[in-house]
PDB file of C-alpha atoms in Angstrom:
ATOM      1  CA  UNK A   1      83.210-142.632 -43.570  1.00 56.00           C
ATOM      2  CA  UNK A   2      82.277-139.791 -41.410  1.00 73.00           C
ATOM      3  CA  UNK A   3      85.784-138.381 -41.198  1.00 84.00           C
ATOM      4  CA  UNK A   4      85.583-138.316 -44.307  1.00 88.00           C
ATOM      5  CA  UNK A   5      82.948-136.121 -44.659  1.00 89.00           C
ATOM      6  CA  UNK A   6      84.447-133.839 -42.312  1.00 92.00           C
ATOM      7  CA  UNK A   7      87.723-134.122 -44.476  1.00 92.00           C
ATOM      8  CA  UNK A   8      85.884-133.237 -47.464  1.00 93.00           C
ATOM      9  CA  UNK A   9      83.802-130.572 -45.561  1.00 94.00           C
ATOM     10  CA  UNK A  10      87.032-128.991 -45.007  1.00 94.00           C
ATOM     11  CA  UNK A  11      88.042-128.919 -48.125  1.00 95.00           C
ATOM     12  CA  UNK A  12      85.361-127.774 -49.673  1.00 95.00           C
ATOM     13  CA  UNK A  13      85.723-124.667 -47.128  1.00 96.00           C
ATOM     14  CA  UNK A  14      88.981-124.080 -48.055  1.00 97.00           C
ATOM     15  CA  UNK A  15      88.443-123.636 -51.261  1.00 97.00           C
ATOM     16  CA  UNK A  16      85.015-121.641 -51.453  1.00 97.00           C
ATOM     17  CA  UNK A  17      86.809-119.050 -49.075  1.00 97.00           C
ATOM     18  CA  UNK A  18      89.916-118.626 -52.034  1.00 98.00           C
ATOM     19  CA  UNK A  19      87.563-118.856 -54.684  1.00 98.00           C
ATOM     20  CA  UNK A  20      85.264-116.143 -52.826  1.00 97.00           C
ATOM     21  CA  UNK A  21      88.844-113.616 -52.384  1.00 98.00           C
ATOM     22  CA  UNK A  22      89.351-114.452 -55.834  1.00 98.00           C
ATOM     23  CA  UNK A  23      86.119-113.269 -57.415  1.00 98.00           C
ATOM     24  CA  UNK A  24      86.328-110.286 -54.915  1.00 98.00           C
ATOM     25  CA  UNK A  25      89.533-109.465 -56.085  1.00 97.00           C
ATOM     26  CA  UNK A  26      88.564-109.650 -59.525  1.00 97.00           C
ATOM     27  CA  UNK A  27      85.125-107.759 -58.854  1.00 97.00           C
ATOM     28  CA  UNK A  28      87.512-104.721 -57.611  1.00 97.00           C
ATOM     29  CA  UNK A  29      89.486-105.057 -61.069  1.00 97.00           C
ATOM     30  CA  UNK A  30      86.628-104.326 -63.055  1.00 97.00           C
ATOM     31  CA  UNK A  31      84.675-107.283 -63.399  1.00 98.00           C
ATOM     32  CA  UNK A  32      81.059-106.088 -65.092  1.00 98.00           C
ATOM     33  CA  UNK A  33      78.404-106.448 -61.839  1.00 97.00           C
ATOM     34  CA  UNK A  34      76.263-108.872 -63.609  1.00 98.00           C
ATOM     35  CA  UNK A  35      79.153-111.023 -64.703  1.00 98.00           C
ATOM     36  CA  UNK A  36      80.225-111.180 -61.313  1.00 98.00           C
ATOM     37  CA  UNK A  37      77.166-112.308 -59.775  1.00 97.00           C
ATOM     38  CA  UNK A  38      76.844-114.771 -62.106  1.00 98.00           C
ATOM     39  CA  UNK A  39      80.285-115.736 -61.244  1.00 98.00           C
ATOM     40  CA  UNK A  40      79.594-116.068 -58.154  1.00 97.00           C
ATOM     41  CA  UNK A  41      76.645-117.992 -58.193  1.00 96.00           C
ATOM     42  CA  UNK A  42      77.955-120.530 -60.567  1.00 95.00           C
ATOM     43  CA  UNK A  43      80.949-121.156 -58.222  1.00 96.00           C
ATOM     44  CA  UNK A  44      79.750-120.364 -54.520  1.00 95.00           C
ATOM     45  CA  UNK A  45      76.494-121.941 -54.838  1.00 86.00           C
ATOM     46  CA  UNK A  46      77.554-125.220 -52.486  1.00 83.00           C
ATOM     47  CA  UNK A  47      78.285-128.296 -53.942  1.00 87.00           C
ATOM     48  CA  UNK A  48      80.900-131.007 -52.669  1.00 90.00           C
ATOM     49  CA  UNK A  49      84.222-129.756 -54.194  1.00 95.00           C
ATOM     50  CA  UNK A  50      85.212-133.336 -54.479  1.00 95.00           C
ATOM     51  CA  UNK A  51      88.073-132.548 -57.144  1.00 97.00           C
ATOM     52  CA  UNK A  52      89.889-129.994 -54.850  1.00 98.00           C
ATOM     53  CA  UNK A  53      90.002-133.153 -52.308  1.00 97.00           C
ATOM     54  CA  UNK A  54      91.554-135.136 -54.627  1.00 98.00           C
ATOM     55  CA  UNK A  55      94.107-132.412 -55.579  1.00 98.00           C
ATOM     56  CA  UNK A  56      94.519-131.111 -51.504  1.00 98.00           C
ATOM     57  CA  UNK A  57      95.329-135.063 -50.731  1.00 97.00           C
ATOM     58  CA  UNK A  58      97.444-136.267 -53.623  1.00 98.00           C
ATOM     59  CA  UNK A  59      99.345-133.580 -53.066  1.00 98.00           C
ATOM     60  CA  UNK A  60      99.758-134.165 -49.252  1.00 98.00           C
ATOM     61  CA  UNK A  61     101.238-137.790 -49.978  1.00 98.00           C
ATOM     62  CA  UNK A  62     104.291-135.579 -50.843  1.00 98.00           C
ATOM     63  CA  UNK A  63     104.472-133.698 -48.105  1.00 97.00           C
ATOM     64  CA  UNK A  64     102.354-130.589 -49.431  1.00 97.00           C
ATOM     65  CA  UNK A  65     100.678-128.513 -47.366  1.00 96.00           C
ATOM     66  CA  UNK A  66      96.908-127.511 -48.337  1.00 96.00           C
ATOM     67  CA  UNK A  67      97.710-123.635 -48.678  1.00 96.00           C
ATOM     68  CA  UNK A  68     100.018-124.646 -51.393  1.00 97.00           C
ATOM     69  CA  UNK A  69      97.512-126.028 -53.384  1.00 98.00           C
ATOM     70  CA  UNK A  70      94.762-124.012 -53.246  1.00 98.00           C
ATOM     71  CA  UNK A  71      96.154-122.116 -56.394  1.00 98.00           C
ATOM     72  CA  UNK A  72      95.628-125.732 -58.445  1.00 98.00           C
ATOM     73  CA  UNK A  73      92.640-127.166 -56.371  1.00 98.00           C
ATOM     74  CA  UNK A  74      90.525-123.856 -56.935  1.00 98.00           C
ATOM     75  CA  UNK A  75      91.784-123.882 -60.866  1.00 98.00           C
ATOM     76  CA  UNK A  76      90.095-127.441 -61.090  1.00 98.00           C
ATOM     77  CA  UNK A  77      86.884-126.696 -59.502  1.00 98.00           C
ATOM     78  CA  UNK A  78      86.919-123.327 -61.934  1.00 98.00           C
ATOM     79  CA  UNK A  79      87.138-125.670 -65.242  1.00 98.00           C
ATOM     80  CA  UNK A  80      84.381-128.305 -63.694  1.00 97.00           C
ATOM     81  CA  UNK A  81      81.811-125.091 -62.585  1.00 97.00           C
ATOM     82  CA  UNK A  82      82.149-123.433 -66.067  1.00 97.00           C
ATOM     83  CA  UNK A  83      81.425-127.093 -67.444  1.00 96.00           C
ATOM     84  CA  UNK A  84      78.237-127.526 -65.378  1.00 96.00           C
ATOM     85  CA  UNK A  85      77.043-123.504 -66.635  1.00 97.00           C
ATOM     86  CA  UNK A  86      77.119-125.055 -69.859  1.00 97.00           C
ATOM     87  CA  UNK A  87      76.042-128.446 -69.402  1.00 94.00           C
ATOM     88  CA  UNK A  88      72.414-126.755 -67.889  1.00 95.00           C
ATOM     89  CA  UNK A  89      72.187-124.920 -70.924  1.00 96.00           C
ATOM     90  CA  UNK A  90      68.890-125.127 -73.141  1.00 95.00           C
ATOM     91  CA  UNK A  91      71.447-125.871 -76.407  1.00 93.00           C
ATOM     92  CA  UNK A  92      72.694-128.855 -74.049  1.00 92.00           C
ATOM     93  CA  UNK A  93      70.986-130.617 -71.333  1.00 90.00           C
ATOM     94  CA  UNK A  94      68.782-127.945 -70.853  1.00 91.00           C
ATOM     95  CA  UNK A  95      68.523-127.899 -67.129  1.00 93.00           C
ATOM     96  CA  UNK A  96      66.967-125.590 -64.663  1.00 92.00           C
ATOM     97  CA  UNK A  97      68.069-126.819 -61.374  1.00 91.00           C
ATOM     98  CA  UNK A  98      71.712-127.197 -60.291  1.00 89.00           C
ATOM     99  CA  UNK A  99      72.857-127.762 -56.396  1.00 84.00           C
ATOM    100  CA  UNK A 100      68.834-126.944 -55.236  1.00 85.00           C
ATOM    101  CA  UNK A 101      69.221-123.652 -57.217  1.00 91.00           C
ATOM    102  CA  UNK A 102      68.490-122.166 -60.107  1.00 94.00           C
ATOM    103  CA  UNK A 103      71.237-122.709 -62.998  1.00 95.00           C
ATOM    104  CA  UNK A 104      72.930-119.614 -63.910  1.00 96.00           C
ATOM    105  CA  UNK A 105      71.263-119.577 -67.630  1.00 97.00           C
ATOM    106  CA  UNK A 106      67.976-119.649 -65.808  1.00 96.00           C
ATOM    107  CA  UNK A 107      68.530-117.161 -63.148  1.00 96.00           C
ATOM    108  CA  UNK A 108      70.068-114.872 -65.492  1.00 97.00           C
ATOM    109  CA  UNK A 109      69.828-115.465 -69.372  1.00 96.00           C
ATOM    110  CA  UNK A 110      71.369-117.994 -71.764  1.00 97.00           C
ATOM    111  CA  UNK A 111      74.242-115.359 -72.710  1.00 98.00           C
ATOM    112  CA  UNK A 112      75.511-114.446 -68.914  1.00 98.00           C
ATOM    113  CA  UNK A 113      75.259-118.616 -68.663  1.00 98.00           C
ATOM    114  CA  UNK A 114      77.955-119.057 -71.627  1.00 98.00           C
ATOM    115  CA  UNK A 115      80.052-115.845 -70.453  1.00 98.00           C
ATOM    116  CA  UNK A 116      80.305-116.993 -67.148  1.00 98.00           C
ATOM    117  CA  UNK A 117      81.940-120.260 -68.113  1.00 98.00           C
ATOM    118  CA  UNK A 118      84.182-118.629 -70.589  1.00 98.00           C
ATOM    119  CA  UNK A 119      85.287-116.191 -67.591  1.00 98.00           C
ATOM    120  CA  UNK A 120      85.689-119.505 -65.209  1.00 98.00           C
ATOM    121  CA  UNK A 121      87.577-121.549 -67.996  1.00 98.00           C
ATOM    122  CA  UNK A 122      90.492-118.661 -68.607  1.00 98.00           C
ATOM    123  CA  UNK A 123      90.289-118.090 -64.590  1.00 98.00           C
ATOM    124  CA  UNK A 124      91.385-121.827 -63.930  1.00 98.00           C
ATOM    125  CA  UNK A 125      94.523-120.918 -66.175  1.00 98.00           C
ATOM    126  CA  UNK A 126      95.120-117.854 -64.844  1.00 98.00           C
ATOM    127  CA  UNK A 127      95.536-119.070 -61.601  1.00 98.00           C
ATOM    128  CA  UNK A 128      97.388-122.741 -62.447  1.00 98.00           C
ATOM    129  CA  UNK A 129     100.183-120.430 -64.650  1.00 98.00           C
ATOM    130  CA  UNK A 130     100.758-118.125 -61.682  1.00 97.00           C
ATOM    131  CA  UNK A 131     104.130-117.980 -59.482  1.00 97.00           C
ATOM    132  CA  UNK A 132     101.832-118.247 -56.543  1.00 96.00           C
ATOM    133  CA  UNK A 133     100.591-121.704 -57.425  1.00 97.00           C
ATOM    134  CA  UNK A 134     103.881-123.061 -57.434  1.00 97.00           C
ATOM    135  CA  UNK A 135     107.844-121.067 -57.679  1.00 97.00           C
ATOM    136  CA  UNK A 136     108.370-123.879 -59.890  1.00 97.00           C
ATOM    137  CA  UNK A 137     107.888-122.652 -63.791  1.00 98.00           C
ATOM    138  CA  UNK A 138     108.352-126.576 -64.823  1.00 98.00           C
ATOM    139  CA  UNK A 139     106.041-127.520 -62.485  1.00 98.00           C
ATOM    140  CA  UNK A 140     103.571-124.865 -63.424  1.00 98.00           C
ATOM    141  CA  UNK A 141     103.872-125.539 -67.270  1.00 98.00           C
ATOM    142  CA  UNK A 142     103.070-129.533 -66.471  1.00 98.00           C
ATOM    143  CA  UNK A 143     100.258-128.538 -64.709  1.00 98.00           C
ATOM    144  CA  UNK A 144      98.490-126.392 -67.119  1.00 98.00           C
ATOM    145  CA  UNK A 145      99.134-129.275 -69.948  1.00 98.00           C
ATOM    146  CA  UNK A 146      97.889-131.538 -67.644  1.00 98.00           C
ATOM    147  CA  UNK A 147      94.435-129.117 -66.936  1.00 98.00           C
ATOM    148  CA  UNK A 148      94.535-128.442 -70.420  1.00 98.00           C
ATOM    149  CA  UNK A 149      94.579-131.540 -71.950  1.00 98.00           C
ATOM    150  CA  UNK A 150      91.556-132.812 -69.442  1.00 98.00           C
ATOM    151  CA  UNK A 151      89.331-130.233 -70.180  1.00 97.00           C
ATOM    152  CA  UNK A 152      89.981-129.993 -74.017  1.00 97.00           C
ATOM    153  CA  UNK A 153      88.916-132.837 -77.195  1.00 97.00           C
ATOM    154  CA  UNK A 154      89.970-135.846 -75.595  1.00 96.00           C
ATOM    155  CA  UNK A 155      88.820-135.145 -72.295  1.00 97.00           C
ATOM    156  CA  UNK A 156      85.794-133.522 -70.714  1.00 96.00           C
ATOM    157  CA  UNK A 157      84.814-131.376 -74.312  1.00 97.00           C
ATOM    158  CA  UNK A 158      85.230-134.214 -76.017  1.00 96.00           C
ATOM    159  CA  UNK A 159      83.194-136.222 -74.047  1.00 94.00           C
ATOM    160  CA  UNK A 160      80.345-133.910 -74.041  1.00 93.00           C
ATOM    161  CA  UNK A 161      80.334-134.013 -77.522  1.00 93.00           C
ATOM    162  CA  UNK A 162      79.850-137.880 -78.005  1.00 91.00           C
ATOM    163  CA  UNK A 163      77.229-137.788 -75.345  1.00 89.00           C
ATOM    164  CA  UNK A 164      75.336-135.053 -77.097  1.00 89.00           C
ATOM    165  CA  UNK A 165      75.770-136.557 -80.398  1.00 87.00           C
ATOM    166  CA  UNK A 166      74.380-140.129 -78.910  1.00 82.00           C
ATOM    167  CA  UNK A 167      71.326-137.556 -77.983  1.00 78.00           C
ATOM    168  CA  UNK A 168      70.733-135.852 -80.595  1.00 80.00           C
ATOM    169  CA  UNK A 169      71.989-136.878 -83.876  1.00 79.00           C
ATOM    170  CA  UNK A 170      70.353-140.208 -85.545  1.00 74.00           C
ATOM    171  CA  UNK A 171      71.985-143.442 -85.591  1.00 74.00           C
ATOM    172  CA  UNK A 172      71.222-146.694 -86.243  1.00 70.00           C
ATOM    173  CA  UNK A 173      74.391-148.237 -84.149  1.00 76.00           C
ATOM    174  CA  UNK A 174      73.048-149.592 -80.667  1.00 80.00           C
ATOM    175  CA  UNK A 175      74.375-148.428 -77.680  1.00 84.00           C
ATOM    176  CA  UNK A 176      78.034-150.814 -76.621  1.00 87.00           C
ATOM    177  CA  UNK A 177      78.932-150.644 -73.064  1.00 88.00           C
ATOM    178  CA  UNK A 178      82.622-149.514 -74.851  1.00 91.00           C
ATOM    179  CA  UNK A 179      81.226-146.653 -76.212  1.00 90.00           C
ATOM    180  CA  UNK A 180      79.666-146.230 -72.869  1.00 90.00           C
ATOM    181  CA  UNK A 181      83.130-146.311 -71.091  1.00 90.00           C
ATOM    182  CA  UNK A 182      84.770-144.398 -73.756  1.00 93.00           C
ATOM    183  CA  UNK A 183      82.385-141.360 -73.576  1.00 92.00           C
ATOM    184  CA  UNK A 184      82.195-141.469 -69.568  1.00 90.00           C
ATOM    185  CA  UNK A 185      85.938-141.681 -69.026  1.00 93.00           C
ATOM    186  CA  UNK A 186      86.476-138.299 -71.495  1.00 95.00           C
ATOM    187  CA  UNK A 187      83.608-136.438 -69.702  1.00 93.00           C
ATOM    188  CA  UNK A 188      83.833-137.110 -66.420  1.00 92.00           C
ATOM    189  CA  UNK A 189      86.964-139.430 -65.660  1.00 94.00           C
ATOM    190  CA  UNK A 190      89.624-137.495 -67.170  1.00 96.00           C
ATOM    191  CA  UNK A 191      88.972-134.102 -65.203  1.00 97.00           C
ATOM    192  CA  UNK A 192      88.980-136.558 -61.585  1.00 97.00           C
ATOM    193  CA  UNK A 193      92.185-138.120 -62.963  1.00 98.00           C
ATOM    194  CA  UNK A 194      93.944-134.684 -63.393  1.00 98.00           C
ATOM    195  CA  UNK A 195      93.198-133.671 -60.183  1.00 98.00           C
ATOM    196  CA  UNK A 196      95.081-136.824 -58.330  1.00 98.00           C
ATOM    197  CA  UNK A 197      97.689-136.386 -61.277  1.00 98.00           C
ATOM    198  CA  UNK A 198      98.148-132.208 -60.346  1.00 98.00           C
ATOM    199  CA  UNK A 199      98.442-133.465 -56.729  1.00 98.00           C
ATOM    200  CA  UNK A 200     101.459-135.165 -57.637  1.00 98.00           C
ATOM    201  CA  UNK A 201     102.558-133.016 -59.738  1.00 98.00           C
ATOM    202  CA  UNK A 202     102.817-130.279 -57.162  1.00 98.00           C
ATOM    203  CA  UNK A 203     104.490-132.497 -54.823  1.00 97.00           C
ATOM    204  CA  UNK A 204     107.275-133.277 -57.809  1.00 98.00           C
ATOM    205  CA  UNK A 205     106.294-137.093 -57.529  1.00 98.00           C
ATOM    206  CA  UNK A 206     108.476-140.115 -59.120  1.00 97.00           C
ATOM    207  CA  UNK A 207     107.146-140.928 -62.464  1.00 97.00           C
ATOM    208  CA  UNK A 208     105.979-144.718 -60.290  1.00 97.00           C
ATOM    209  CA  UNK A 209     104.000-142.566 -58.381  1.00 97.00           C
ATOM    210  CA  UNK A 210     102.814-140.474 -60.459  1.00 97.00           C
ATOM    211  CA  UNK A 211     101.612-143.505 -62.253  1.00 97.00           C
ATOM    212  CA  UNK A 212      99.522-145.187 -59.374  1.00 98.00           C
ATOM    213  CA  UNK A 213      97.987-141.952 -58.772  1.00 98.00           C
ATOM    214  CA  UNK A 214      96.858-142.129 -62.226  1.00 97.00           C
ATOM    215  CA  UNK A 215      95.617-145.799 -62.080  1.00 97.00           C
ATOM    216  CA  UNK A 216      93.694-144.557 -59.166  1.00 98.00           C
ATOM    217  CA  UNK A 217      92.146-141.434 -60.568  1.00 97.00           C
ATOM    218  CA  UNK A 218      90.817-143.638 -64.038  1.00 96.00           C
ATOM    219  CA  UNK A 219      89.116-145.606 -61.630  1.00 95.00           C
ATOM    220  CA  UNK A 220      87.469-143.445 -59.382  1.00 96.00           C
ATOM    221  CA  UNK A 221      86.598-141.614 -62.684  1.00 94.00           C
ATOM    222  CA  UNK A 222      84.402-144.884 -63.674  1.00 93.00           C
ATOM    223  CA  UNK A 223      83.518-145.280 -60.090  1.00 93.00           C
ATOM    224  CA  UNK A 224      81.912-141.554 -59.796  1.00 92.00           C
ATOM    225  CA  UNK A 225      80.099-142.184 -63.337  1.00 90.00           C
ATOM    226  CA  UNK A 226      78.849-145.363 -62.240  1.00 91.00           C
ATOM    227  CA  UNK A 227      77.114-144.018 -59.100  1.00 90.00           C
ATOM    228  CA  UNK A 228      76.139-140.661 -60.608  1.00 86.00           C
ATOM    229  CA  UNK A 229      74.375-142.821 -63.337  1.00 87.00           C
ATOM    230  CA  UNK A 230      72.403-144.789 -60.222  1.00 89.00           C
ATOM    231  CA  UNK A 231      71.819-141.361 -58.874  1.00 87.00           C
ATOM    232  CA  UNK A 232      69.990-140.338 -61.854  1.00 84.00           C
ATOM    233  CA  UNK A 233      67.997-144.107 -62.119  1.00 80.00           C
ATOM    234  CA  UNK A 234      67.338-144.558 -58.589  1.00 78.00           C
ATOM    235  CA  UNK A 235      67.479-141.732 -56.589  1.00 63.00           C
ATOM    236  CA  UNK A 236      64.945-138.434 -55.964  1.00 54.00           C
ATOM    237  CA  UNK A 237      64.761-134.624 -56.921  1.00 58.00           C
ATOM    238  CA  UNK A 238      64.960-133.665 -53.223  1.00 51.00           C
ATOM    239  CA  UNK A 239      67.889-135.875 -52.111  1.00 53.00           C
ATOM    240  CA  UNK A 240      70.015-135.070 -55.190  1.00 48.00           C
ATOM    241  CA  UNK A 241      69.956-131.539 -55.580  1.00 52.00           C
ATOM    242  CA  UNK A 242      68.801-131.697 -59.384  1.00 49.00           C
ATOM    243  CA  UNK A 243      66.588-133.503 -61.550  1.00 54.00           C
ATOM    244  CA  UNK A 244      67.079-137.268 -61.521  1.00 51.00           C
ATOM    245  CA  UNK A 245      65.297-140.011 -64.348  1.00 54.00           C
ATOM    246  CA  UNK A 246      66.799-137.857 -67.527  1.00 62.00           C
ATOM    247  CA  UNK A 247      69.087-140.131 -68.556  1.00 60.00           C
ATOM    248  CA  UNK A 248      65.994-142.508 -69.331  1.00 55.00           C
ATOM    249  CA  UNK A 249      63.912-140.271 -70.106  1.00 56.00           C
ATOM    250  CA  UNK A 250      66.178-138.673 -72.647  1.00 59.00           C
ATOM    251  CA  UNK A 251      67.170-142.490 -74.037  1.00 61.00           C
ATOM    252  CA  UNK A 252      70.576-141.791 -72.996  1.00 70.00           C
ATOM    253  CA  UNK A 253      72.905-145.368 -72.655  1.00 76.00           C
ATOM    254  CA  UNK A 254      74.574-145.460 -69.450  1.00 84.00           C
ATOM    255  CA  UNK A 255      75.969-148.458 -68.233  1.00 85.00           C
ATOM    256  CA  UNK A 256      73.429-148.330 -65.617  1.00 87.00           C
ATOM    257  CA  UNK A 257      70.619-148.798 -68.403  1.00 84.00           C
ATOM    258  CA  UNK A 258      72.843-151.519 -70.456  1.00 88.00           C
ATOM    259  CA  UNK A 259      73.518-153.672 -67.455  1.00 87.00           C
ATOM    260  CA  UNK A 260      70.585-152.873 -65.274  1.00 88.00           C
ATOM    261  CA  UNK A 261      71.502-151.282 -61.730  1.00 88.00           C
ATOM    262  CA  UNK A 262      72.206-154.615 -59.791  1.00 89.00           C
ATOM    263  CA  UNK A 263      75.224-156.104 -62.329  1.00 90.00           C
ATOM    264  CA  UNK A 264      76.124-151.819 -62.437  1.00 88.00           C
ATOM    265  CA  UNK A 265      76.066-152.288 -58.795  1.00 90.00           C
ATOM    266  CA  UNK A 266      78.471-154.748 -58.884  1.00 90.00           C
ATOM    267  CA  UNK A 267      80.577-153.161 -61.632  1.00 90.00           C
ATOM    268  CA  UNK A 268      81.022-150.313 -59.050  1.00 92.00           C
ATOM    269  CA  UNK A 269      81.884-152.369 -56.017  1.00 93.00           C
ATOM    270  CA  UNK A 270      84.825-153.885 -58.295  1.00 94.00           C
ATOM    271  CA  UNK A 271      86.271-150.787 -59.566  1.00 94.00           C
ATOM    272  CA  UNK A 272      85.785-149.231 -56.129  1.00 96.00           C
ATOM    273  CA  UNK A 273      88.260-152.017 -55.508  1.00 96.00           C
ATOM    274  CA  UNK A 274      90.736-151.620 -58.344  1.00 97.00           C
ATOM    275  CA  UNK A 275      91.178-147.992 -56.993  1.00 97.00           C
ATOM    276  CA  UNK A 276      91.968-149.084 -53.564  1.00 97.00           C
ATOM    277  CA  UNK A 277      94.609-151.368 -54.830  1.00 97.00           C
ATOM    278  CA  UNK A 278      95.939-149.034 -56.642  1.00 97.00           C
ATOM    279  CA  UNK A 279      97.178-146.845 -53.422  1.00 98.00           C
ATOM    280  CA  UNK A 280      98.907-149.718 -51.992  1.00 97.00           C
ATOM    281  CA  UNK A 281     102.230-148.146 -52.643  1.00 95.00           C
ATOM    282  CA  UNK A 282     101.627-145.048 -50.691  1.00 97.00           C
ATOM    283  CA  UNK A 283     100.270-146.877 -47.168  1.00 96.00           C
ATOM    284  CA  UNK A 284      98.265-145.044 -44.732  1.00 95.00           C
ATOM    285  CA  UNK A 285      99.079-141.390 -45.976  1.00 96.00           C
ATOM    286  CA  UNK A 286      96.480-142.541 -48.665  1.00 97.00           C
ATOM    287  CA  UNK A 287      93.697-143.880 -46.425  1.00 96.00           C
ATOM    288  CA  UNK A 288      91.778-140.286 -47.699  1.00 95.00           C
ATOM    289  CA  UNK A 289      91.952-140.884 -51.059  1.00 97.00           C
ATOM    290  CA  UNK A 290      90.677-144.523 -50.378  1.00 96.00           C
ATOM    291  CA  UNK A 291      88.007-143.598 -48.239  1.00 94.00           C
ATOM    292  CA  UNK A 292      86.983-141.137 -51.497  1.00 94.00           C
ATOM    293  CA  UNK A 293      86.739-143.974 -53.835  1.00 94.00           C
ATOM    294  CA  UNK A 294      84.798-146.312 -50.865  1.00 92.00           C
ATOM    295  CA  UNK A 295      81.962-143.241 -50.754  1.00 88.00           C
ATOM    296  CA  UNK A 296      81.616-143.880 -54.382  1.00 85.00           C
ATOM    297  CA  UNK A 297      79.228-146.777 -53.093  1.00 78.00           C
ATOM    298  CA  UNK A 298      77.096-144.931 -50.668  1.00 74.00           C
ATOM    299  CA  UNK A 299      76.454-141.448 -52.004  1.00 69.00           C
ATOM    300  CA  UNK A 300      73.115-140.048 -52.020  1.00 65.00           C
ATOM    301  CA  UNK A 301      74.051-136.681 -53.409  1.00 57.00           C
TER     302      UNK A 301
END
């Protein structure tokens, strides 16, 4: 597990340093100050970069070096930054602390907040549709459907929408651990799923591949949810980096307060499991991915 750490360490590196030459260039184009150092707070701030793994490693099952994509690993992290500016925001879950800092709507003002993850959201595309991200224009077009689709209505929008609609709009329709799945799997699983999916897709996988990679990515999605859920029941302020006990405290179901954390627990261990199995295919060269759905059971942040 401590390799990888370092693995992901790396990563994350990689891409902070592209995304930080990216913003600069961008400053130098004409990019209004306090935009940019909102920008730049939202996306420099630390944090694991766990989805630029995902996209650096699926990729390198197909013999794709990490330089080659950074254009598509960086464009990820862009879409899930601007989704975290406006997650924090008072309209949504109204939070002040993101990564041990301030969120950008409370170090600057609500409006910067909802700019700043416009600016990210059109940056992702900007750099998944250039010729540097790949010569390939077939290859470029599949990944910005891919992106697209992920981030839009039936993926990680849409999926903020039923879980601020099970928040704040009444019902008299309990809580199914279905609706559960549903709602986690559009919010958080489907952008994890497009980033092993944009791996292979840069690496011009078989469709079989391409397919296991998927399998793989739907359950590390649940996998992620599961233990970011425990996180949030179980685990403190300090260790976590943001405020933990909302989901209770805001009545939200997770599967985590349907099943109670031991049987969630256990959940986790099995799908930690299913995504394992799922990289048989690919042998060794996918020992990093595994080893990213096998943290899924020990995180602390």
């Amino acid at each position: 597990m401590s390799q990888f750490l370092v693995q992901l360490g790396n990563a994350a590196t990689a891409v902070e340093a592209y995304l930080s030459t990216i913003l600069a260039k961008q400053e130098a184009a004409g990019t209004p100050r306090r935009l940019a150092e909102a920008l730049r707070h939202s996306v420099l701030a630390g944090g694991k970069r766990f989805r630029p793994y995902l996209v650096f490693n699926s990729a390198a099952l197909f013999g794709v070096e990490r330089e080659g994509a950074l254009p598509a690993a960086a464009a990820i992290e862009c879409i899930h930054c601007y989704s975290l500016v406006h997650d924090d925001l008072p309209s949504m879950d109204n939070d002040e602390l993101r990564r041990g800092q301030p969120t950008v709507w409370k170090a600057y003002d609500e409006w910067t907040a909802i700019l700043a993850g416009d600016a990210l959201q059109a940056l992702a595309f900007e750099l998944v549709s250039s010729p540097e991200c790949h010569e390939d224009p077939g290859v470029r077009t599949e990944l910005v459907q891919t992106l697209a689709a992920a981030s839009g209505a039936v993926g990680m929008v849409g999926g903020q929408v039923l879980d601020l609609e099970a928040g704040n709009l009444p019902t008299d329709a309990a809580p199914t651990i279905a609706g559960v799945t549903r709602l986690q799997s559009m919010k958080t699983g489907r952008l994890i799923r497009a980033a092993c999916e944009m791996g292979a897709i840069l690496g011009k996988a078989a469709p079989s591949e391409l397919a296991a990679l998927r399998i793989y990515g739907e359950h590390l999605g649940t996998a992620f949810q599961i233990s970011d859920d425990l996180l949030d029941a179980v685990g403190t302020t300090t260790n976590v980096g943001k405020a933990t006990g909302k989901d209770a405290a805001a009545g939200k179901a997770t599967l985590v307060g349907l099943l109670g954390v031991q049987a969630a627990r256990d959940h986790l261990d099995q799908v930690i499991t299913a995504a394992v199995t799922a990289l048989v295919a690919f042998g060794e060269k996918a020992e990093p991915l595994a080893d990213a759905a096998r943290l899924m059971g020990h995180r602390g942040s």
